[in-house]
Amino acid sequence: MDETEWIHRHPKAEDLRVGLISWAGTYLTFEACKNTVTATAKSLGRRQTWEILVSNEHETQAVVRLKSVQGLYLLCECDGTVCYGRPRTSHHGCFLLRFHRNSKWTLQCLISGRYLESNGKDVFCTSHVLSAYHMWTPRPALHVHVILYSPIHHCYARADPTMGRIWVDAAVPCLEECGFLLHFRDGCYHLETSTHHFLSHVDRLFSQPSSQTAFHMQVQPGGLVALCDGEGGMLYPQGTHLLLGMGCNPMRGEEWFILQHCPTWVSLRSKTGRFISVIYDGEVRAASECLNPMSLFQFECDSESPTVQLRSANGYYLSQRRHRAVMADGHPLESDTFFRMHWNCGRIILQSCRGRFLGIAPNSLLMANSILPGPNEEFGILFANRSFLVLRGRYGYVGSSSGHDLIQCNQDQPDCIHLLPCRPGIYHFQAQGGSFWSITSFGTFRPWGKFALNFCIELQGSNLLTVLAPNGFYMRADQSGTLLADSEDITRECIWEF
């Protein structure tokens, strides 16, 4: 079994949501307390996020419904008013979505034939004549740390910092170089690599964002996106080595990529410091002193369940087999591939579905032997495909603001938190300027500390984590916008998407 057996997964539902920006630069917003829909918000949040449900799609148009994260639908009434609720008939709440060359969308009510529009504040559906006021710009609402998958070439985009290029040649997205930060500024997108360089129109990486790194994005339901320069040039893989560059003649839809949240890959180390690795025939051992591709595992976990699946680079899952041996030959729905996870100061303990805990046998094999966990059943866990975190909580991204000296948690544009591993599960948080995070006596944070502090990270989902701060409390998002570490228990505000 080798990495060519890797099978790309379809995007999750949360990866397919979008925000819709009016001609005035404001977002289509679900107003929960007013039973109405407006377009007054200046930034993208939960109430500005919509899932596009497609019932029929054909090239430049599709029949869709717009569903809010609260589970209610955008509805156009006979008098032209727009509200939300549940459809009363099969066509109620259905819109004809058209994709335009300028990367805009129009939404035409299927029953009345009128277009959805906004005056910069209110939203209504009264006009049959198409105009600029009916144009909406879709903005993907997924987390900014993304991967790009080419469904034509069956490979992922990969940045090459040594050559200053991006190639579409990675069969498995386990490398840090496969992750990108997708920044949205002034109506355009900037694609930043893991080494903090920017893709440009001239086939090389820039050190700073500029007009040469600004792209327009065409978005279609299903997570499909295409990047263009607004003057006829499209970004697509070219040549035998699939260099990602600008051109005017993409073949067979080469310009389209599936945009997904960057997955979490981790490495596991035994108490002796050896990496858990997949050996020949799917055997799993604590045998390697050096990190290699077969020591990497994709961390797949439903936040509603305390169980995790570990997918190796060969495309298979760790699974308990006969004689309590753990093998890398499992399939997604097998019950034996699910392990209950327990945490102890940043170290992970894995319990098989049959109740026994995973540990290292004297012959270095990974086995499910122990009834009670001890040091042999604790594994050090480290991020394998990211040297930084971008955190998003209930009120926005974690970042600094020119109007505050404290770190905020309600930002539209995030800051990168650079991770300096201290020991498994324990990291120092470093700000973008090279200084360290410091904590005040009130549990707030500043980004200009002189000394490194220990932060304990525990994974709570495929892309979810909690942070135990140096003061012994969990870090949480406060509604005031200030990042705090004052929670003894893990609440919803303590869960961070990364």
Coordinates of C-alpha atoms in Angstrom, one line a residue:
M1 CA 0.0 0.0 0.0
D2 CA 1.4 3.4 -1.0
E3 CA 0.2 6.9 -1.1
T4 CA -1.2 6.5 -4.6
E5 CA -4.2 4.9 -2.9
W6 CA -5.2 8.1 -1.2
I7 CA -8.8 9.0 -2.0
H8 CA -9.9 12.6 -1.9
R9 CA -12.9 13.3 0.3
H10 CA -15.8 15.6 -0.7
P11 CA -15.9 18.9 1.2
K12 CA -17.7 19.0 4.5
A13 CA -21.0 21.0 4.7
E14 CA -19.3 23.8 6.6
D15 CA -16.7 24.1 3.8
L16 CA -19.4 24.9 1.3
R17 CA -21.0 27.9 3.1
V18 CA -20.7 31.4 1.7
G19 CA -21.3 35.0 2.6
L20 CA -23.0 37.2 0.0
I21 CA -21.8 40.8 -0.4
S22 CA -24.1 43.4 -1.9
W23 CA -23.0 46.2 -4.4
A24 CA -22.6 48.4 -1.3
G25 CA -20.1 46.1 0.3
T26 CA -22.5 44.8 3.0
Y27 CA -23.4 41.2 3.8
L28 CA -26.7 39.5 3.5
T29 CA -27.7 39.0 7.1
F30 CA -30.1 36.7 9.0
E31 CA -31.7 38.9 11.7
A32 CA -32.8 36.4 14.3
C33 CA -34.8 38.7 16.5
K34 CA -36.6 40.6 13.8
N35 CA -37.8 37.8 11.5
T36 CA -36.2 39.6 8.6
V37 CA -33.1 39.7 6.3
T38 CA -30.9 42.8 6.0
A39 CA -27.7 43.8 4.3
T40 CA -26.1 46.1 6.9
A41 CA -23.2 44.0 8.3
K42 CA -19.7 45.0 7.4
S43 CA -18.0 41.7 8.1
L44 CA -18.7 38.0 7.8
G45 CA -20.0 36.1 10.8
R46 CA -22.4 33.3 11.7
R47 CA -25.5 35.4 10.8
Q48 CA -24.0 36.3 7.4
T49 CA -23.2 32.7 6.5
W50 CA -25.4 30.7 4.1
E51 CA -25.4 27.2 2.8
I52 CA -26.2 26.9 -0.9
L53 CA -28.5 23.9 -1.5
V54 CA -28.5 22.9 -5.2
S55 CA -31.4 21.0 -6.7
N56 CA -30.5 21.5 -10.3
E57 CA -27.3 22.8 -11.9
H58 CA -26.3 23.4 -15.5
E59 CA -23.1 25.2 -16.5
T60 CA -23.8 28.9 -15.8
Q61 CA -26.8 28.5 -13.6
A62 CA -28.4 26.5 -10.9
V63 CA -31.7 26.2 -8.9
V64 CA -30.8 26.7 -5.3
R65 CA -32.1 27.5 -1.8
L66 CA -30.2 29.5 0.8
K67 CA -30.1 28.0 4.3
S68 CA -28.8 29.9 7.3
V69 CA -26.7 28.2 9.9
Q70 CA -29.8 28.4 12.2
G71 CA -31.5 26.0 9.8
L72 CA -34.0 28.4 8.3
Y73 CA -34.4 29.4 4.6
L74 CA -34.3 32.7 2.7
L75 CA -37.8 33.3 1.4
C76 CA -39.2 35.7 -1.2
E77 CA -42.9 36.6 -0.6
C78 CA -45.5 37.7 -3.2
D79 CA -45.3 41.4 -2.2
G80 CA -41.5 41.4 -2.8
T81 CA -40.5 41.3 0.9
V82 CA -37.7 38.9 1.9
C83 CA -37.7 37.0 5.2
Y84 CA -36.7 33.6 6.5
G85 CA -38.5 30.5 7.6
R86 CA -39.5 27.2 6.2
P87 CA -40.8 26.8 2.5
R88 CA -44.5 26.3 2.2
T89 CA -44.4 24.8 -1.3
S90 CA -41.9 23.0 -3.5
H91 CA -40.8 26.2 -5.2
H92 CA -41.1 28.6 -2.3
G93 CA -37.6 29.8 -1.4
C94 CA -36.1 28.6 -4.7
F95 CA -33.9 31.0 -6.7
L96 CA -32.3 30.7 -10.1
L97 CA -28.6 31.3 -9.4
R98 CA -26.6 32.6 -12.4
F99 CA -22.8 32.8 -12.5
H100 CA -21.5 35.9 -14.2
R101 CA -18.1 36.5 -15.8
N102 CA -17.3 39.3 -13.3
S103 CA -17.3 36.7 -10.5
K104 CA -20.8 37.9 -9.3
W105 CA -24.0 36.0 -8.7
T106 CA -27.6 37.0 -9.3
L107 CA -30.5 35.3 -7.5
Q108 CA -33.9 35.3 -9.3
C109 CA -37.0 34.2 -7.4
L110 CA -38.2 31.1 -9.2
I111 CA -41.9 31.9 -8.6
S112 CA -42.1 35.7 -9.3
G113 CA -39.0 36.1 -11.6
R114 CA -37.8 39.1 -9.6
Y115 CA -34.2 39.6 -8.6
L116 CA -32.9 39.7 -5.0
E117 CA -31.4 43.1 -4.3
S118 CA -30.4 45.5 -1.6
N119 CA -30.2 49.3 -1.1
G120 CA -27.3 48.9 1.2
K121 CA -29.6 48.3 4.2
D122 CA -32.8 46.5 3.4
V123 CA -33.2 43.4 1.2
F124 CA -36.2 42.9 -1.2
C125 CA -37.2 41.2 -4.4
T126 CA -39.2 43.6 -6.6
S127 CA -37.5 44.2 -10.0
H128 CA -37.7 42.1 -13.1
V129 CA -35.0 44.1 -14.9
L130 CA -31.5 43.1 -14.1
S131 CA -29.0 45.8 -12.9
A132 CA -25.8 46.2 -10.9
Y133 CA -27.9 46.5 -7.7
H134 CA -28.8 42.8 -8.2
M135 CA -25.2 41.6 -8.2
W136 CA -23.9 39.7 -5.2
T137 CA -20.3 38.7 -4.6
P138 CA -19.9 35.2 -3.0
R139 CA -17.2 34.9 -0.3
P140 CA -16.4 31.4 0.9
A141 CA -17.1 31.3 4.7
L142 CA -14.8 28.5 5.6
H143 CA -11.8 29.0 7.8
V144 CA -9.0 30.9 6.0
H145 CA -6.4 28.0 6.3
V146 CA -7.2 26.0 3.2
I147 CA -6.0 23.4 0.7
L148 CA -6.7 23.5 -3.1
Y149 CA -7.5 20.2 -4.8
S150 CA -7.5 19.8 -8.6
P151 CA -10.3 17.4 -9.6
I152 CA -8.9 17.2 -13.1
H153 CA -5.3 16.2 -12.1
H154 CA -6.3 14.5 -8.8
C155 CA -3.6 16.4 -6.9
Y156 CA -3.2 19.2 -4.4
A157 CA -1.4 22.5 -4.8
R158 CA 2.0 22.6 -3.1
A159 CA 4.2 25.7 -2.5
D160 CA 7.9 25.3 -3.2
P161 CA 9.7 28.1 -1.2
T162 CA 13.1 27.1 -2.6
M163 CA 12.0 27.8 -6.2
G164 CA 9.4 30.4 -5.4
R165 CA 6.7 28.5 -7.3
I166 CA 3.5 26.6 -6.6
W167 CA 3.0 23.1 -8.2
V168 CA -0.2 21.0 -8.4
D169 CA 1.5 17.7 -7.8
A170 CA 0.9 16.5 -4.2
A171 CA -1.0 13.2 -4.0
V172 CA -1.6 13.5 -0.3
P173 CA -2.1 16.8 1.5
C174 CA 0.1 15.9 4.5
L175 CA 2.8 18.6 4.0
E176 CA 2.7 22.0 5.5
E177 CA 3.4 23.3 2.0
C178 CA 0.0 22.2 0.9
G179 CA -1.7 24.7 3.3
F180 CA -2.5 28.3 2.2
L181 CA -4.1 31.3 3.9
L182 CA -6.9 32.8 1.8
H183 CA -7.1 36.5 2.6
F184 CA -10.0 38.7 1.5
R185 CA -9.3 42.4 1.2
D186 CA -11.1 45.1 -0.8
G187 CA -13.1 42.6 -2.8
C188 CA -10.0 40.5 -3.9
Y189 CA -8.2 37.4 -2.6
H190 CA -4.6 37.0 -1.7
L191 CA -3.2 33.4 -1.4
E192 CA -0.4 33.2 1.2
T193 CA 1.9 30.2 1.5
S194 CA 2.9 28.5 4.8
T195 CA 6.2 30.5 4.6
H196 CA 4.2 33.7 4.3
H197 CA 4.8 34.5 0.7
F198 CA 2.1 35.4 -1.8
L199 CA 1.1 33.9 -5.1
S200 CA 1.3 36.5 -7.9
H201 CA 0.2 37.1 -11.5
V202 CA 3.7 36.6 -12.8
D203 CA 4.4 33.0 -11.7
R204 CA 6.6 33.8 -8.7
L205 CA 6.0 34.4 -5.0
F206 CA 6.0 37.9 -3.5
S207 CA 7.0 38.7 0.0
Q208 CA 4.1 41.2 0.5
P209 CA 0.5 41.4 -0.7
S210 CA 0.0 44.0 -3.6
S211 CA -2.0 44.6 -6.7
Q212 CA 0.1 41.8 -8.3
T213 CA -1.1 39.3 -5.7
A214 CA -4.8 40.3 -5.9
F215 CA -7.1 37.8 -7.6
H216 CA -10.8 37.7 -8.3
M217 CA -12.6 34.5 -7.4
Q218 CA -15.3 32.7 -9.3
V219 CA -17.3 30.5 -6.9
Q220 CA -19.7 27.7 -7.7
P221 CA -21.7 25.5 -5.3
G222 CA -19.9 22.4 -4.2
G223 CA -16.7 24.2 -3.1
L224 CA -15.5 24.9 -6.6
V225 CA -13.4 28.0 -7.1
A226 CA -11.3 29.6 -9.9
L227 CA -8.9 32.5 -9.5
C228 CA -8.5 35.1 -12.2
D229 CA -6.8 38.5 -12.7
G230 CA -10.0 40.3 -13.9
E231 CA -8.5 40.8 -17.4
G232 CA -9.1 37.4 -18.9
G233 CA -6.2 35.5 -17.3
M234 CA -7.0 32.4 -15.3
L235 CA -4.9 30.5 -12.8
Y236 CA -4.4 26.8 -13.7
P237 CA -1.7 24.0 -13.7
Q238 CA 0.5 24.2 -16.8
G239 CA 3.2 22.1 -18.4
T240 CA 4.3 18.5 -17.6
H241 CA 5.2 19.5 -14.0
L242 CA 1.9 21.3 -13.4
L243 CA 3.2 24.7 -12.5
L244 CA 0.4 26.9 -11.2
G245 CA 0.4 30.0 -13.3
M246 CA -1.7 32.5 -15.2
G247 CA -2.9 31.7 -18.7
C248 CA -5.8 32.2 -21.1
N249 CA -6.4 28.6 -22.4
P250 CA -7.2 26.2 -19.6
M251 CA -8.3 22.8 -20.9
R252 CA -11.1 20.6 -19.6
G253 CA -11.9 22.9 -16.6
E254 CA -8.3 22.9 -15.3
E255 CA -8.9 26.3 -13.7
W256 CA -11.4 24.9 -11.1
F257 CA -10.2 23.8 -7.7
I258 CA -12.1 22.4 -4.7
L259 CA -11.5 24.6 -1.8
Q260 CA -11.4 22.9 1.6
H261 CA -10.3 23.6 5.2
C262 CA -6.7 22.5 5.7
P263 CA -6.8 19.1 7.4
T264 CA -5.0 18.3 10.6
W265 CA -2.0 15.9 10.4
V266 CA -0.2 14.9 13.5
S267 CA 2.7 12.7 14.6
L268 CA 2.6 10.4 17.6
R269 CA 5.7 9.5 19.8
S270 CA 6.0 6.8 22.4
K271 CA 7.5 7.3 25.8
T272 CA 10.9 6.3 24.4
G273 CA 10.7 9.2 21.8
R274 CA 10.2 7.0 18.8
F275 CA 7.6 7.9 16.1
I276 CA 4.6 5.7 15.5
S277 CA 5.0 4.6 11.9
V278 CA 3.3 2.4 9.3
I279 CA 5.7 -0.3 8.1
Y280 CA 5.3 -2.9 5.3
D281 CA 2.0 -4.7 5.1
G282 CA 0.2 -2.1 7.2
E283 CA 2.1 -3.1 10.4
V284 CA 2.3 -0.2 12.9
R285 CA 5.4 0.2 15.1
A286 CA 7.2 2.7 17.3
A287 CA 10.3 2.2 15.3
S288 CA 11.5 5.4 13.7
E289 CA 13.7 8.0 15.4
C290 CA 13.1 10.4 12.5
L291 CA 9.9 11.8 11.1
N292 CA 8.9 10.4 7.7
P293 CA 5.7 10.4 5.6
M294 CA 4.6 7.1 7.1
S295 CA 4.8 8.6 10.6
L296 CA 2.0 11.1 9.7
F297 CA -1.7 10.6 10.5
Q298 CA -4.7 12.7 9.6
F299 CA -6.6 13.4 12.7
E300 CA -10.4 12.9 12.0
C301 CA -12.7 13.6 14.8
D302 CA -16.4 14.5 15.2
S303 CA -16.7 17.3 17.8
E304 CA -19.9 15.7 19.0
S305 CA -18.1 12.5 19.9
P306 CA -14.9 11.8 22.0
T307 CA -13.7 9.3 19.4
V308 CA -11.0 9.8 16.8
Q309 CA -9.9 8.1 13.6
L310 CA -6.3 8.2 12.4
R311 CA -5.8 8.0 8.7
S312 CA -2.3 7.2 7.5
A313 CA -0.6 8.5 4.3
N314 CA -1.4 5.1 2.7
G315 CA -5.1 6.1 2.7
Y316 CA -6.1 3.5 5.4
Y317 CA -7.1 3.9 9.0
L318 CA -5.5 2.5 12.1
S319 CA -7.7 -0.4 13.3
Q320 CA -7.5 -3.0 16.0
R321 CA -7.2 -6.5 14.5
R322 CA -6.7 -10.0 15.7
H323 CA -4.5 -10.6 18.8
R324 CA -5.0 -7.0 19.7
A325 CA -2.6 -5.8 17.1
V326 CA -3.2 -2.4 15.5
M327 CA -2.8 -2.3 11.7
A328 CA -3.1 0.5 9.1
D329 CA -5.6 -1.3 6.9
G330 CA -9.0 0.0 8.1
H331 CA -11.8 1.6 6.2
P332 CA -13.8 4.7 7.2
L333 CA -16.9 3.1 8.6
E334 CA -15.3 0.2 10.4
S335 CA -16.1 0.3 14.1
D336 CA -12.6 -0.9 14.9
T337 CA -11.1 2.3 13.4
F338 CA -12.7 4.5 16.1
F339 CA -10.6 5.2 19.3
R340 CA -11.8 7.0 22.3
M341 CA -9.4 9.8 23.2
H342 CA -8.4 10.9 26.7
W343 CA -6.0 13.8 27.4
N344 CA -3.3 14.2 30.1
C345 CA -1.4 17.5 30.1
G346 CA -1.1 17.6 26.3
R347 CA -0.5 13.9 25.8
I348 CA -3.1 11.7 24.2
I349 CA -4.4 8.2 25.4
L350 CA -6.2 6.1 22.9
Q351 CA -8.8 3.5 23.9
S352 CA -10.1 0.9 21.4
C353 CA -13.7 0.3 20.9
R354 CA -13.2 -3.0 22.8
G355 CA -12.1 -1.2 25.9
R356 CA -8.3 -1.7 25.9
F357 CA -5.8 1.0 25.7
L358 CA -3.1 1.3 23.0
G359 CA 0.5 0.9 24.0
I360 CA 3.8 -0.2 22.7
A361 CA 4.7 -3.9 23.1
P362 CA 8.3 -5.1 23.9
N363 CA 8.7 -5.9 20.1
S364 CA 7.8 -2.2 19.3
L365 CA 4.4 -3.1 17.8
L366 CA 1.4 -0.9 18.6
M367 CA -1.0 -3.1 20.5
A368 CA -4.3 -2.7 22.4
N369 CA -3.2 -4.6 25.5
S370 CA -3.8 -2.6 28.6
I371 CA -6.9 -2.5 30.8
L372 CA -5.6 0.6 32.6
P373 CA -3.5 3.3 31.0
G374 CA 0.0 4.2 32.2
P375 CA 3.0 6.0 30.9
N376 CA 3.4 3.4 28.1
E377 CA -0.1 4.2 26.9
E378 CA 0.5 8.0 26.7
F379 CA 1.6 9.4 23.4
G380 CA 3.2 12.7 22.6
I381 CA 1.3 14.4 19.8
L382 CA 2.6 17.2 17.6
F383 CA 1.2 19.1 14.6
A384 CA 2.9 17.7 11.5
N385 CA 1.6 20.1 8.8
R386 CA 1.5 23.5 10.5
S387 CA 4.0 25.6 12.3
F388 CA 1.4 28.2 13.1
L389 CA -2.2 28.5 14.2
V390 CA -5.0 30.7 12.9
L391 CA -7.8 30.6 15.5
R392 CA -11.5 31.4 14.9
G393 CA -14.0 31.4 17.7
R394 CA -17.7 32.3 18.1
Y395 CA -17.1 36.0 17.4
G396 CA -14.4 36.0 14.8
Y397 CA -10.7 35.5 14.4
V398 CA -8.0 36.0 17.1
G399 CA -5.8 38.9 16.1
S400 CA -4.5 42.3 17.1
S401 CA -6.3 45.6 16.5
S402 CA -4.9 49.1 16.1
G403 CA -7.5 50.4 18.6
H404 CA -6.6 47.9 21.3
D405 CA -3.4 46.9 23.1
L406 CA -5.0 43.5 24.1
I407 CA -5.4 40.6 21.7
Q408 CA -8.9 40.5 20.3
C409 CA -11.2 37.6 19.3
N410 CA -13.6 39.3 17.0
Q411 CA -11.4 40.2 14.0
D412 CA -12.3 39.7 10.3
Q413 CA -8.6 39.3 9.5
P414 CA -6.6 36.9 11.6
D415 CA -3.0 37.0 13.0
C416 CA -0.8 33.9 12.7
I417 CA 0.3 32.5 16.0
H418 CA 3.7 30.8 15.4
L419 CA 4.1 27.6 17.4
L420 CA 7.4 26.8 19.1
P421 CA 7.2 23.2 20.4
C422 CA 8.4 22.9 24.0
R423 CA 7.3 19.3 24.6
P424 CA 4.5 17.1 23.2
G425 CA 1.2 19.1 23.4
I426 CA 3.0 22.1 25.0
Y427 CA 3.9 25.1 22.8
H428 CA 5.2 28.7 23.1
F429 CA 3.0 31.2 21.3
Q430 CA 5.0 33.7 19.2
A431 CA 3.4 36.8 17.6
Q432 CA 4.1 37.8 14.0
G433 CA 6.8 40.3 15.0
G434 CA 8.9 37.7 16.9
S435 CA 7.8 38.6 20.4
F436 CA 5.9 36.2 22.7
W437 CA 2.4 36.2 24.0
S438 CA 2.2 37.5 27.5
I439 CA -0.7 37.1 30.0
T440 CA -2.0 39.8 32.4
S441 CA -3.3 39.2 35.9
F442 CA -6.8 39.7 34.5
G443 CA -6.4 36.8 32.1
T444 CA -6.0 39.0 29.0
F445 CA -3.2 38.7 26.5
R446 CA -0.7 41.0 24.8
P447 CA 1.5 40.2 21.8
W448 CA 4.8 41.8 22.9
G449 CA 6.1 39.6 25.7
K450 CA 9.8 39.1 26.2
F451 CA 9.6 35.6 27.7
A452 CA 8.1 32.4 26.3
L453 CA 5.1 31.0 28.2
N454 CA 3.7 27.4 28.0
F455 CA 0.3 26.9 26.3
C456 CA -1.2 23.4 26.4
I457 CA -3.2 22.4 23.2
E458 CA -5.7 19.6 23.2
L459 CA -7.5 18.6 20.0
Q460 CA -11.3 18.4 20.3
G461 CA -12.2 17.8 16.7
S462 CA -10.8 17.4 13.2
N463 CA -10.0 21.2 13.2
L464 CA -11.0 22.1 16.7
L465 CA -8.9 22.6 19.8
T466 CA -8.8 24.0 23.3
V467 CA -5.9 26.0 24.8
L468 CA -5.0 25.8 28.5
A469 CA -3.2 29.1 29.2
P470 CA -0.2 29.5 31.6
N471 CA -2.5 30.7 34.4
G472 CA -4.3 27.3 34.5
F473 CA -7.5 28.5 32.8
Y474 CA -8.9 27.7 29.4
M475 CA -8.7 30.4 26.8
R476 CA -12.1 31.6 25.6
A477 CA -13.8 34.2 23.3
D478 CA -15.6 36.9 25.2
Q479 CA -18.6 38.7 23.6
S480 CA -16.8 42.0 24.3
G481 CA -14.2 41.1 21.7
T482 CA -11.4 40.6 24.2
L483 CA -9.6 37.2 24.4
L484 CA -9.6 35.9 27.9
A485 CA -8.2 32.9 29.9
D486 CA -10.6 32.6 32.8
S487 CA -12.7 29.4 32.2
E488 CA -12.3 26.4 34.5
D489 CA -14.4 24.2 32.3
I490 CA -14.6 23.7 28.5
T491 CA -17.5 25.7 27.2
R492 CA -18.6 26.6 23.7
E493 CA -16.6 29.8 23.9
C494 CA -13.4 27.7 24.7
I495 CA -13.6 25.8 21.4
W496 CA -11.4 27.2 18.6
E497 CA -11.4 26.4 15.0
F498 CA -7.9 26.3 13.5

